[in-house]
Amino acid sequence: MRLRQGISGLLLCGAIYALPTISLAQTASPESVGMSTDRLARIGPAVMREVGNGVVPGAVTLIARDGKIVHYEATGFLDNDKTRPMPKDAVFRAFSMTKPFTSVATMMLLEEGRLQLGDPISKWMPELKAMQVAVEKRDAAGTVSVELVPARREITVQDLLRHTSGLVYSGSASVKRVADAYVAIDIESRDRDVTTDEFIRELGKIPLASQPGAHWEYSISTDVLGVLLERVTGTRLDRLLDAMLFKPLGMKDTSFQAQPGDLVRLADAFNADPIKAITWKSARIEKDPGLRYLRGGAGAVTTAYDYFLFAQMIANGGVANDRRYLSKKTVEFMLSDHSQGTTGSPIASTGPGYGFGLGFAVRRQDGLGVAPGSTGDAMWAGAGGTSFTIDPKERTVGIIMTAGPATRGYTRMMFKNMLYAAMVK
Protein backbone atom coordinates (compact mmCIF):
# COMPACT_ATOMS: atom_id res chain seq x y z
CA MET A 1 0.00 0.00 0.00
CA ARG A 2 1.30 3.46 -0.91
CA LEU A 3 1.59 5.54 2.22
CA ARG A 4 0.61 9.20 2.07
CA GLN A 5 3.44 11.61 1.40
CA GLY A 6 4.28 14.04 4.15
CA ILE A 7 3.11 17.59 3.63
CA SER A 8 6.70 18.62 3.08
CA GLY A 9 6.65 16.36 0.03
CA LEU A 10 3.65 18.16 -1.39
CA LEU A 11 4.63 21.73 -0.72
CA LEU A 12 7.95 23.23 -1.69
CA CYS A 13 8.52 26.96 -1.64
CA GLY A 14 4.74 27.44 -1.90
CA ALA A 15 4.45 25.41 -5.14
CA ILE A 16 1.79 22.75 -5.60
CA TYR A 17 2.75 19.66 -7.55
CA ALA A 18 0.31 17.54 -9.56
CA LEU A 19 -0.93 14.43 -7.80
CA PRO A 20 -2.66 11.36 -9.21
CA THR A 21 -6.44 11.15 -9.00
CA ILE A 22 -8.43 8.07 -8.13
CA SER A 23 -10.70 6.18 -10.50
CA LEU A 24 -14.49 6.26 -10.29
CA ALA A 25 -15.85 4.18 -7.44
CA GLN A 26 -17.35 0.83 -8.30
CA THR A 27 -21.13 0.63 -8.48
CA ALA A 28 -23.23 -2.34 -7.45
CA SER A 29 -26.81 -3.52 -7.37
CA PRO A 30 -28.44 -2.51 -4.08
CA GLU A 31 -29.41 -6.10 -3.24
CA SER A 32 -25.78 -7.26 -3.50
CA VAL A 33 -24.92 -5.12 -0.46
CA GLY A 34 -28.11 -5.57 1.52
CA MET A 35 -30.15 -2.63 0.24
CA SER A 36 -33.44 -2.44 -1.63
CA THR A 37 -33.79 -1.14 -5.17
CA ASP A 38 -37.48 -0.46 -4.64
CA ARG A 39 -36.90 1.50 -1.46
CA LEU A 40 -34.09 3.56 -2.94
CA ALA A 41 -36.44 4.36 -5.83
CA ARG A 42 -38.64 6.26 -3.36
CA ILE A 43 -36.05 9.02 -2.93
CA GLY A 44 -36.52 10.74 -6.30
CA PRO A 45 -40.32 11.02 -6.04
CA ALA A 46 -40.00 12.28 -2.46
CA VAL A 47 -37.64 15.02 -3.61
CA MET A 48 -40.00 15.94 -6.45
CA ARG A 49 -42.87 16.32 -3.98
CA GLU A 50 -40.77 18.84 -2.08
CA VAL A 51 -39.91 20.63 -5.33
CA GLY A 52 -43.64 20.98 -5.94
CA ASN A 53 -44.17 22.14 -2.36
CA GLY A 54 -41.63 24.95 -2.82
CA VAL A 55 -39.12 23.45 -0.37
CA VAL A 56 -36.11 23.13 -2.73
CA PRO A 57 -35.67 23.40 -6.51
CA GLY A 58 -33.96 20.00 -6.63
CA ALA A 59 -31.36 17.68 -5.15
CA VAL A 60 -28.51 15.33 -5.88
CA THR A 61 -28.49 12.24 -3.65
CA LEU A 62 -25.84 9.54 -3.37
CA ILE A 63 -25.68 6.39 -1.24
CA ALA A 64 -22.87 3.85 -1.06
CA ARG A 65 -22.42 0.67 0.96
CA ASP A 66 -19.17 -1.25 1.25
CA GLY A 67 -17.68 1.50 -0.92
CA LYS A 68 -20.02 0.68 -3.82
CA ILE A 69 -22.49 3.27 -5.09
CA VAL A 70 -26.02 1.88 -5.07
CA HIS A 71 -27.92 5.15 -5.60
CA TYR A 72 -26.80 8.31 -7.42
CA GLU A 73 -29.57 10.53 -8.69
CA ALA A 74 -30.21 14.13 -9.72
CA THR A 75 -33.81 15.24 -9.23
CA GLY A 76 -35.63 18.48 -9.97
CA PHE A 77 -34.00 21.69 -11.07
CA LEU A 78 -30.88 23.77 -10.67
CA ASP A 79 -32.58 27.17 -10.65
CA ASN A 80 -35.41 29.19 -9.10
CA ASP A 81 -37.41 29.26 -12.35
CA LYS A 82 -37.24 25.46 -12.71
CA THR A 83 -36.04 25.72 -16.30
CA ARG A 84 -32.68 23.89 -15.96
CA PRO A 85 -32.71 20.21 -14.94
CA MET A 86 -30.50 19.35 -11.98
CA PRO A 87 -27.30 17.61 -13.23
CA LYS A 88 -25.48 15.01 -11.17
CA ASP A 89 -22.38 17.19 -11.22
CA ALA A 90 -24.17 20.26 -9.86
CA VAL A 91 -21.95 22.47 -7.70
CA PHE A 92 -23.16 23.39 -4.22
CA ARG A 93 -22.01 25.85 -1.61
CA ALA A 94 -20.66 23.54 1.07
CA PHE A 95 -20.80 25.99 3.99
CA SER A 96 -20.11 23.96 7.17
CA MET A 97 -19.44 20.77 5.26
CA THR A 98 -16.08 22.52 4.72
CA LYS A 99 -15.29 21.90 8.40
CA PRO A 100 -14.46 18.18 8.04
CA PHE A 101 -11.90 19.02 5.31
CA THR A 102 -10.05 21.43 7.60
CA SER A 103 -10.34 19.05 10.55
CA VAL A 104 -8.94 16.09 8.62
CA ALA A 105 -6.02 18.19 7.34
CA THR A 106 -5.29 19.17 10.95
CA MET A 107 -5.11 15.53 12.01
CA MET A 108 -2.89 14.72 9.04
CA LEU A 109 -0.45 17.35 10.28
CA LEU A 110 -0.75 15.91 13.79
CA GLU A 111 0.31 12.52 12.42
CA GLU A 112 3.36 14.21 10.90
CA GLY A 113 4.35 15.69 14.28
CA ARG A 114 3.62 19.26 13.19
CA LEU A 115 1.16 19.96 16.01
CA GLN A 116 -0.58 18.32 18.97
CA LEU A 117 -4.16 18.56 20.26
CA GLY A 118 -3.01 19.95 23.59
CA ASP A 119 -0.97 22.74 22.01
CA PRO A 120 -2.17 26.24 22.89
CA ILE A 121 -3.11 27.98 19.66
CA SER A 122 -1.12 31.03 20.80
CA LYS A 123 1.94 29.04 19.72
CA TRP A 124 1.02 30.16 16.20
CA MET A 125 -1.47 32.94 17.00
CA PRO A 126 -0.10 35.09 19.85
CA GLU A 127 -3.01 37.47 19.20
CA LEU A 128 -5.24 34.92 21.00
CA LYS A 129 -3.04 34.28 24.03
CA ALA A 130 -4.41 36.42 26.88
CA MET A 131 -8.13 36.06 26.29
CA GLN A 132 -10.89 37.30 28.57
CA VAL A 133 -14.25 35.63 29.14
CA ALA A 134 -17.58 37.48 29.34
CA VAL A 135 -19.58 36.20 32.31
CA GLU A 136 -23.22 37.22 32.60
CA LYS A 137 -24.62 37.90 36.07
CA ARG A 138 -28.23 38.53 37.05
CA ASP A 139 -29.15 40.43 40.21
CA ALA A 140 -32.23 39.98 42.38
CA ALA A 141 -34.21 42.37 40.17
CA GLY A 142 -33.34 40.35 37.05
CA THR A 143 -30.94 42.94 35.65
CA VAL A 144 -28.16 41.34 33.60
CA SER A 145 -24.61 42.63 33.82
CA VAL A 146 -21.42 41.31 32.24
CA GLU A 147 -18.10 40.86 33.98
CA LEU A 148 -14.85 40.17 32.14
CA VAL A 149 -12.62 37.58 33.77
CA PRO A 150 -9.35 36.03 32.57
CA ALA A 151 -9.56 32.71 30.76
CA ARG A 152 -8.56 29.93 33.14
CA ARG A 153 -6.46 28.33 30.42
CA GLU A 154 -5.55 28.95 26.81
CA ILE A 155 -7.53 27.73 23.83
CA THR A 156 -6.05 24.50 22.45
CA VAL A 157 -6.06 22.89 19.02
CA GLN A 158 -8.53 20.33 20.37
CA ASP A 159 -10.87 23.12 21.49
CA LEU A 160 -10.99 24.44 17.92
CA LEU A 161 -11.70 20.97 16.51
CA ARG A 162 -14.52 20.18 18.95
CA HIS A 163 -16.02 23.70 19.34
CA THR A 164 -15.15 24.18 23.01
CA SER A 165 -12.98 27.26 22.45
CA GLY A 166 -15.39 29.88 23.81
CA LEU A 167 -15.66 31.37 20.32
CA VAL A 168 -19.15 31.69 18.80
CA TYR A 169 -21.15 32.60 15.73
CA SER A 170 -22.73 36.03 15.97
CA GLY A 171 -26.19 34.75 15.07
CA SER A 172 -26.31 32.18 17.86
CA ALA A 173 -23.97 33.47 20.57
CA SER A 174 -25.02 32.52 24.09
CA VAL A 175 -23.74 35.83 25.52
CA LYS A 176 -25.30 38.95 23.96
CA ARG A 177 -22.30 41.18 24.60
CA VAL A 178 -20.12 38.80 22.62
CA ALA A 179 -22.67 38.56 19.80
CA ASP A 180 -22.90 42.36 19.64
CA ALA A 181 -19.11 42.64 19.42
CA TYR A 182 -18.98 40.15 16.54
CA VAL A 183 -21.61 42.14 14.67
CA ALA A 184 -20.09 45.54 15.44
CA ILE A 185 -16.86 44.77 13.60
CA ASP A 186 -18.32 42.13 11.24
CA ILE A 187 -15.84 39.56 12.48
CA GLU A 188 -17.30 36.95 10.13
CA SER A 189 -16.52 39.28 7.20
CA ARG A 190 -19.86 39.19 5.41
CA ASP A 191 -19.74 42.79 4.21
CA ARG A 192 -16.02 43.47 3.96
CA ASP A 193 -12.80 41.76 3.03
CA VAL A 194 -10.22 41.36 5.76
CA THR A 195 -6.85 39.67 5.67
CA THR A 196 -6.03 36.64 7.76
CA ASP A 197 -3.91 38.72 10.13
CA GLU A 198 -6.65 41.35 10.52
CA PHE A 199 -9.22 38.65 11.29
CA ILE A 200 -7.16 37.12 14.07
CA ARG A 201 -6.08 40.47 15.48
CA GLU A 202 -9.67 41.73 15.69
CA LEU A 203 -10.92 38.44 17.11
CA GLY A 204 -8.39 38.70 19.91
CA LYS A 205 -10.06 41.90 21.12
CA ILE A 206 -13.45 40.23 21.68
CA PRO A 207 -14.07 38.30 24.91
CA LEU A 208 -14.91 34.62 24.80
CA ALA A 209 -18.46 33.51 25.58
CA SER A 210 -17.31 30.70 27.88
CA GLN A 211 -14.19 29.30 29.46
CA PRO A 212 -12.10 27.19 27.05
CA GLY A 213 -12.98 23.53 27.36
CA ALA A 214 -16.13 24.08 29.41
CA HIS A 215 -18.96 24.52 26.90
CA TRP A 216 -19.78 23.21 23.42
CA GLU A 217 -20.95 26.04 21.19
CA TYR A 218 -20.98 25.99 17.41
CA SER A 219 -18.62 28.68 16.26
CA ILE A 220 -16.00 30.16 13.98
CA SER A 221 -13.49 27.82 15.66
CA THR A 222 -12.84 26.00 12.38
CA ASP A 223 -12.21 29.32 10.60
CA VAL A 224 -9.53 29.97 13.21
CA LEU A 225 -8.26 26.42 12.70
CA GLY A 226 -7.82 27.19 9.02
CA VAL A 227 -5.66 30.18 9.91
CA LEU A 228 -3.65 27.99 12.26
CA LEU A 229 -2.97 25.52 9.42
CA GLU A 230 -1.77 28.38 7.23
CA ARG A 231 0.65 29.52 9.92
CA VAL A 232 1.88 26.00 10.67
CA THR A 233 2.62 25.27 7.00
CA GLY A 234 3.20 28.73 5.51
CA THR A 235 0.72 27.87 2.75
CA ARG A 236 -2.66 29.44 1.94
CA LEU A 237 -5.52 27.21 3.04
CA ASP A 238 -7.04 26.57 -0.39
CA ARG A 239 -3.69 25.48 -1.79
CA LEU A 240 -2.98 23.38 1.29
CA LEU A 241 -6.27 21.46 1.05
CA ASP A 242 -5.78 21.05 -2.70
CA ALA A 243 -2.46 19.34 -2.04
CA MET A 244 -3.46 17.29 0.98
CA LEU A 245 -6.98 16.19 0.05
CA PHE A 246 -8.75 17.52 -3.03
CA LYS A 247 -6.24 16.61 -5.73
CA PRO A 248 -5.12 13.21 -4.40
CA LEU A 249 -8.73 12.15 -3.74
CA GLY A 250 -9.77 13.24 -7.23
CA MET A 251 -12.16 15.93 -5.96
CA LYS A 252 -11.93 17.91 -9.19
CA ASP A 253 -14.93 20.18 -8.49
CA THR A 254 -14.06 21.12 -4.90
CA SER A 255 -12.34 24.42 -4.18
CA PHE A 256 -12.61 27.72 -2.32
CA GLN A 257 -13.55 29.62 -5.45
CA ALA A 258 -16.21 28.66 -7.96
CA GLN A 259 -14.52 28.68 -11.34
CA PRO A 260 -16.27 30.27 -14.36
CA GLY A 261 -17.16 26.81 -15.64
CA ASP A 262 -18.62 25.91 -12.25
CA LEU A 263 -21.03 28.85 -12.13
CA VAL A 264 -23.30 27.37 -14.81
CA ARG A 265 -23.66 24.31 -12.57
CA LEU A 266 -24.04 26.25 -9.30
CA ALA A 267 -27.27 25.22 -7.57
CA ASP A 268 -29.60 28.00 -6.51
CA ALA A 269 -32.38 28.18 -3.92
CA PHE A 270 -35.90 29.43 -4.52
CA ASN A 271 -36.10 33.22 -4.36
CA ALA A 272 -38.89 32.77 -1.82
CA ASP A 273 -36.45 31.22 0.66
CA PRO A 274 -36.43 33.83 3.45
CA ILE A 275 -32.74 33.49 4.26
CA LYS A 276 -31.39 32.90 0.75
CA ALA A 277 -29.99 36.39 0.24
CA ILE A 278 -28.04 36.64 3.49
CA THR A 279 -26.88 33.02 3.34
CA TRP A 280 -25.62 33.19 -0.24
CA LYS A 281 -23.91 36.52 0.50
CA SER A 282 -21.95 34.96 3.33
CA ALA A 283 -20.63 32.13 1.13
CA ARG A 284 -18.08 34.38 -0.65
CA ILE A 285 -17.21 31.83 -3.34
CA GLU A 286 -17.43 33.77 -6.60
CA LYS A 287 -14.20 35.77 -6.66
CA ASP A 288 -10.50 35.17 -6.15
CA PRO A 289 -9.80 35.45 -2.43
CA GLY A 290 -6.57 37.36 -2.93
CA LEU A 291 -5.36 38.36 0.52
CA ARG A 292 -8.80 37.85 2.10
CA TYR A 293 -8.88 35.23 4.79
CA LEU A 294 -10.33 31.89 3.73
CA ARG A 295 -13.04 30.44 5.93
CA GLY A 296 -11.88 26.96 6.90
CA GLY A 297 -15.31 26.39 8.40
CA ALA A 298 -17.53 27.50 5.54
CA GLY A 299 -15.73 28.51 2.36
CA ALA A 300 -15.76 25.58 -0.08
CA VAL A 301 -17.86 24.57 -3.07
CA THR A 302 -18.24 20.90 -3.94
CA THR A 303 -20.37 18.24 -5.64
CA ALA A 304 -22.13 15.16 -4.29
CA TYR A 305 -19.63 12.84 -5.94
CA ASP A 306 -16.61 14.79 -4.73
CA TYR A 307 -17.92 14.77 -1.18
CA PHE A 308 -18.55 11.04 -1.46
CA LEU A 309 -14.87 10.49 -2.30
CA PHE A 310 -13.89 12.31 0.89
CA ALA A 311 -16.54 10.67 3.09
CA GLN A 312 -15.74 7.20 1.79
CA MET A 313 -12.10 7.69 2.71
CA ILE A 314 -13.23 8.36 6.30
CA ALA A 315 -15.60 5.36 6.18
CA ASN A 316 -12.64 3.23 5.01
CA GLY A 317 -10.65 4.18 8.10
CA GLY A 318 -8.46 6.76 6.37
CA VAL A 319 -7.70 4.94 3.09
CA ALA A 320 -8.79 5.60 -0.49
CA ASN A 321 -7.47 3.95 -3.65
CA ASP A 322 -4.55 2.31 -1.83
CA ARG A 323 -3.43 5.64 -0.42
CA ARG A 324 -3.50 6.25 3.33
CA TYR A 325 -4.47 9.73 4.54
CA LEU A 326 -5.01 8.96 8.22
CA SER A 327 -4.40 5.92 10.39
CA LYS A 328 -7.32 3.73 11.39
CA LYS A 329 -6.87 4.74 15.04
CA THR A 330 -6.80 8.44 14.21
CA VAL A 331 -10.12 8.12 12.35
CA GLU A 332 -11.64 6.20 15.27
CA PHE A 333 -10.38 8.92 17.61
CA MET A 334 -11.92 11.67 15.47
CA LEU A 335 -15.27 9.83 15.40
CA SER A 336 -15.43 9.43 19.17
CA ASP A 337 -17.29 11.86 21.42
CA HIS A 338 -14.93 14.61 22.60
CA SER A 339 -17.75 16.77 24.02
CA GLN A 340 -18.44 14.62 27.06
CA GLY A 341 -18.02 16.61 30.25
CA THR A 342 -18.95 19.88 28.60
CA THR A 343 -22.25 21.69 28.52
CA GLY A 344 -24.00 22.44 25.23
CA SER A 345 -25.05 20.17 22.39
CA PRO A 346 -25.15 20.04 18.56
CA ILE A 347 -28.86 19.16 18.73
CA ALA A 348 -29.89 22.05 16.45
CA SER A 349 -28.02 20.42 13.56
CA THR A 350 -28.22 16.74 14.44
CA GLY A 351 -31.34 16.26 16.51
CA PRO A 352 -30.94 14.66 19.97
CA GLY A 353 -28.56 11.83 20.76
CA TYR A 354 -25.35 13.28 19.30
CA GLY A 355 -22.13 14.58 20.77
CA PHE A 356 -19.20 16.00 18.86
CA GLY A 357 -15.84 14.53 17.91
CA LEU A 358 -13.01 16.21 16.03
CA GLY A 359 -14.77 17.86 13.09
CA PHE A 360 -17.81 15.55 13.04
CA ALA A 361 -20.96 15.09 15.11
CA VAL A 362 -21.08 11.52 16.46
CA ARG A 363 -24.05 9.50 17.63
CA ARG A 364 -23.87 8.52 21.29
CA GLN A 365 -26.55 5.81 21.25
CA ASP A 366 -29.17 4.33 18.96
CA GLY A 367 -32.11 5.79 20.87
CA LEU A 368 -33.01 9.46 21.43
CA GLY A 369 -32.51 10.44 17.79
CA VAL A 370 -35.19 11.81 15.49
CA ALA A 371 -33.98 9.65 12.60
CA PRO A 372 -32.54 6.11 12.46
CA GLY A 373 -28.80 5.61 12.78
CA SER A 374 -26.14 3.64 14.62
CA THR A 375 -24.07 4.33 17.69
CA GLY A 376 -20.91 5.93 16.33
CA ASP A 377 -22.35 7.21 13.06
CA ALA A 378 -20.91 10.58 12.02
CA MET A 379 -22.60 13.45 10.25
CA TRP A 380 -22.60 17.14 9.61
CA ALA A 381 -24.42 19.56 7.36
CA GLY A 382 -24.14 22.89 5.57
CA ALA A 383 -26.26 26.02 5.94
CA GLY A 384 -27.11 25.93 2.24
CA GLY A 385 -28.96 22.60 2.44
CA THR A 386 -26.29 19.89 2.19
CA SER A 387 -25.69 16.99 4.58
CA PHE A 388 -23.78 13.72 4.90
CA THR A 389 -23.87 10.59 7.05
CA ILE A 390 -21.02 8.15 7.57
CA ASP A 391 -22.12 4.96 9.37
CA PRO A 392 -19.13 2.69 10.07
CA LYS A 393 -21.31 -0.01 11.63
CA GLU A 394 -23.49 -0.23 8.52
CA ARG A 395 -20.54 0.46 6.17
CA THR A 396 -22.63 3.17 4.54
CA VAL A 397 -22.16 6.71 3.25
CA GLY A 398 -25.13 8.92 2.37
CA ILE A 399 -25.05 12.40 0.87
CA ILE A 400 -27.80 14.86 -0.02
CA MET A 401 -27.06 18.13 -1.80
CA THR A 402 -29.82 20.71 -2.03
CA ALA A 403 -30.01 24.49 -2.21
CA GLY A 404 -32.50 25.41 0.48
CA PRO A 405 -31.11 27.30 3.47
CA ALA A 406 -34.40 27.79 5.32
CA THR A 407 -35.56 24.20 4.81
CA ARG A 408 -32.27 22.42 5.38
CA GLY A 409 -33.28 20.68 8.61
CA TYR A 410 -36.36 19.17 7.00
CA THR A 411 -34.65 17.84 3.88
CA ARG A 412 -31.72 16.54 5.95
CA MET A 413 -33.93 14.33 8.10
CA MET A 414 -36.17 13.27 5.20
CA PHE A 415 -33.16 11.91 3.34
CA LYS A 416 -31.72 10.23 6.44
CA ASN A 417 -35.02 8.44 7.08
CA MET A 418 -35.10 7.17 3.51
CA LEU A 419 -31.44 6.16 3.55
CA TYR A 420 -31.97 3.87 6.53
CA ALA A 421 -35.34 2.69 5.21
CA ALA A 422 -33.51 1.20 2.22
CA MET A 423 -31.30 -1.04 4.41
CA VAL A 424 -32.86 -4.50 4.43
CA LYS A 425 -29.87 -6.56 5.59
Short mmCIF file of C-alpha atoms in Angstrom, two decimals, residues 21-192:
data_model
loop_
_atom_site.label_atom_id
_atom_site.label_comp_id
_atom_site.label_asym_id
_atom_site.label_seq_id
_atom_site.Cartn_x
_atom_site.Cartn_y
_atom_site.Cartn_z
CA THR A 21 -6.44 11.15 -9.00
CA ILE A 22 -8.43 8.07 -8.13
CA SER A 23 -10.70 6.18 -10.50
CA LEU A 24 -14.49 6.26 -10.29
CA ALA A 25 -15.85 4.18 -7.44
CA GLN A 26 -17.35 0.83 -8.30
CA THR A 27 -21.13 0.63 -8.48
CA ALA A 28 -23.23 -2.34 -7.45
CA SER A 29 -26.81 -3.52 -7.37
CA PRO A 30 -28.44 -2.51 -4.08
CA GLU A 31 -29.41 -6.10 -3.24
CA SER A 32 -25.78 -7.26 -3.50
CA VAL A 33 -24.92 -5.12 -0.46
CA GLY A 34 -28.11 -5.57 1.52
CA MET A 35 -30.15 -2.63 0.24
CA SER A 36 -33.44 -2.44 -1.63
CA THR A 37 -33.79 -1.14 -5.17
CA ASP A 38 -37.48 -0.46 -4.64
CA ARG A 39 -36.90 1.50 -1.46
CA LEU A 40 -34.09 3.56 -2.94
CA ALA A 41 -36.44 4.36 -5.83
CA ARG A 42 -38.64 6.26 -3.36
CA ILE A 43 -36.05 9.02 -2.93
CA GLY A 44 -36.52 10.74 -6.30
CA PRO A 45 -40.32 11.02 -6.04
CA ALA A 46 -40.00 12.28 -2.46
CA VAL A 47 -37.64 15.02 -3.61
CA MET A 48 -40.00 15.94 -6.45
CA ARG A 49 -42.87 16.32 -3.98
CA GLU A 50 -40.77 18.84 -2.08
CA VAL A 51 -39.91 20.63 -5.33
CA GLY A 52 -43.64 20.98 -5.94
CA ASN A 53 -44.17 22.14 -2.36
CA GLY A 54 -41.63 24.95 -2.82
CA VAL A 55 -39.12 23.45 -0.37
CA VAL A 56 -36.11 23.13 -2.73
CA PRO A 57 -35.67 23.40 -6.51
CA GLY A 58 -33.96 20.00 -6.63
CA ALA A 59 -31.36 17.68 -5.15
CA VAL A 60 -28.51 15.33 -5.88
CA THR A 61 -28.49 12.24 -3.65
CA LEU A 62 -25.84 9.54 -3.37
CA ILE A 63 -25.68 6.39 -1.24
CA ALA A 64 -22.87 3.85 -1.06
CA ARG A 65 -22.42 0.67 0.96
CA ASP A 66 -19.17 -1.25 1.25
CA GLY A 67 -17.68 1.50 -0.92
CA LYS A 68 -20.02 0.68 -3.82
CA ILE A 69 -22.49 3.27 -5.09
CA VAL A 70 -26.02 1.88 -5.07
CA HIS A 71 -27.92 5.15 -5.60
CA TYR A 72 -26.80 8.31 -7.42
CA GLU A 73 -29.57 10.53 -8.69
CA ALA A 74 -30.21 14.13 -9.72
CA THR A 75 -33.81 15.24 -9.23
CA GLY A 76 -35.63 18.48 -9.97
CA PHE A 77 -34.00 21.69 -11.07
CA LEU A 78 -30.88 23.77 -10.67
CA ASP A 79 -32.58 27.17 -10.65
CA ASN A 80 -35.41 29.19 -9.10
CA ASP A 81 -37.41 29.26 -12.35
CA LYS A 82 -37.24 25.46 -12.71
CA THR A 83 -36.04 25.72 -16.30
CA ARG A 84 -32.68 23.89 -15.96
CA PRO A 85 -32.71 20.21 -14.94
CA MET A 86 -30.50 19.35 -11.98
CA PRO A 87 -27.30 17.61 -13.23
CA LYS A 88 -25.48 15.01 -11.17
CA ASP A 89 -22.38 17.19 -11.22
CA ALA A 90 -24.17 20.26 -9.86
CA VAL A 91 -21.95 22.47 -7.70
CA PHE A 92 -23.16 23.39 -4.22
CA ARG A 93 -22.01 25.85 -1.61
CA ALA A 94 -20.66 23.54 1.07
CA PHE A 95 -20.80 25.99 3.99
CA SER A 96 -20.11 23.96 7.17
CA MET A 97 -19.44 20.77 5.26
CA THR A 98 -16.08 22.52 4.72
CA LYS A 99 -15.29 21.90 8.40
CA PRO A 100 -14.46 18.18 8.04
CA PHE A 101 -11.90 19.02 5.31
CA THR A 102 -10.05 21.43 7.60
CA SER A 103 -10.34 19.05 10.55
CA VAL A 104 -8.94 16.09 8.62
CA ALA A 105 -6.02 18.19 7.34
CA THR A 106 -5.29 19.17 10.95
CA MET A 107 -5.11 15.53 12.01
CA MET A 108 -2.89 14.72 9.04
CA LEU A 109 -0.45 17.35 10.28
CA LEU A 110 -0.75 15.91 13.79
CA GLU A 111 0.31 12.52 12.42
CA GLU A 112 3.36 14.21 10.90
CA GLY A 113 4.35 15.69 14.28
CA ARG A 114 3.62 19.26 13.19
CA LEU A 115 1.16 19.96 16.01
CA GLN A 116 -0.58 18.32 18.97
CA LEU A 117 -4.16 18.56 20.26
CA GLY A 118 -3.01 19.95 23.59
CA ASP A 119 -0.97 22.74 22.01
CA PRO A 120 -2.17 26.24 22.89
CA ILE A 121 -3.11 27.98 19.66
CA SER A 122 -1.12 31.03 20.80
CA LYS A 123 1.94 29.04 19.72
CA TRP A 124 1.02 30.16 16.20
CA MET A 125 -1.47 32.94 17.00
CA PRO A 126 -0.10 35.09 19.85
CA GLU A 127 -3.01 37.47 19.20
CA LEU A 128 -5.24 34.92 21.00
CA LYS A 129 -3.04 34.28 24.03
CA ALA A 130 -4.41 36.42 26.88
CA MET A 131 -8.13 36.06 26.29
CA GLN A 132 -10.89 37.30 28.57
CA VAL A 133 -14.25 35.63 29.14
CA ALA A 134 -17.58 37.48 29.34
CA VAL A 135 -19.58 36.20 32.31
CA GLU A 136 -23.22 37.22 32.60
CA LYS A 137 -24.62 37.90 36.07
CA ARG A 138 -28.23 38.53 37.05
CA ASP A 139 -29.15 40.43 40.21
CA ALA A 140 -32.23 39.98 42.38
CA ALA A 141 -34.21 42.37 40.17
CA GLY A 142 -33.34 40.35 37.05
CA THR A 143 -30.94 42.94 35.65
CA VAL A 144 -28.16 41.34 33.60
CA SER A 145 -24.61 42.63 33.82
CA VAL A 146 -21.42 41.31 32.24
CA GLU A 147 -18.10 40.86 33.98
CA LEU A 148 -14.85 40.17 32.14
CA VAL A 149 -12.62 37.58 33.77
CA PRO A 150 -9.35 36.03 32.57
CA ALA A 151 -9.56 32.71 30.76
CA ARG A 152 -8.56 29.93 33.14
CA ARG A 153 -6.46 28.33 30.42
CA GLU A 154 -5.55 28.95 26.81
CA ILE A 155 -7.53 27.73 23.83
CA THR A 156 -6.05 24.50 22.45
CA VAL A 157 -6.06 22.89 19.02
CA GLN A 158 -8.53 20.33 20.37
CA ASP A 159 -10.87 23.12 21.49
CA LEU A 160 -10.99 24.44 17.92
CA LEU A 161 -11.70 20.97 16.51
CA ARG A 162 -14.52 20.18 18.95
CA HIS A 163 -16.02 23.70 19.34
CA THR A 164 -15.15 24.18 23.01
CA SER A 165 -12.98 27.26 22.45
CA GLY A 166 -15.39 29.88 23.81
CA LEU A 167 -15.66 31.37 20.32
CA VAL A 168 -19.15 31.69 18.80
CA TYR A 169 -21.15 32.60 15.73
CA SER A 170 -22.73 36.03 15.97
CA GLY A 171 -26.19 34.75 15.07
CA SER A 172 -26.31 32.18 17.86
CA ALA A 173 -23.97 33.47 20.57
CA SER A 174 -25.02 32.52 24.09
CA VAL A 175 -23.74 35.83 25.52
CA LYS A 176 -25.30 38.95 23.96
CA ARG A 177 -22.30 41.18 24.60
CA VAL A 178 -20.12 38.80 22.62
CA ALA A 179 -22.67 38.56 19.80
CA ASP A 180 -22.90 42.36 19.64
CA ALA A 181 -19.11 42.64 19.42
CA TYR A 182 -18.98 40.15 16.54
CA VAL A 183 -21.61 42.14 14.67
CA ALA A 184 -20.09 45.54 15.44
CA ILE A 185 -16.86 44.77 13.60
CA ASP A 186 -18.32 42.13 11.24
CA ILE A 187 -15.84 39.56 12.48
CA GLU A 188 -17.30 36.95 10.13
CA SER A 189 -16.52 39.28 7.20
CA ARG A 190 -19.86 39.19 5.41
CA ASP A 191 -19.74 42.79 4.21
CA ARG A 192 -16.02 43.47 3.96
#
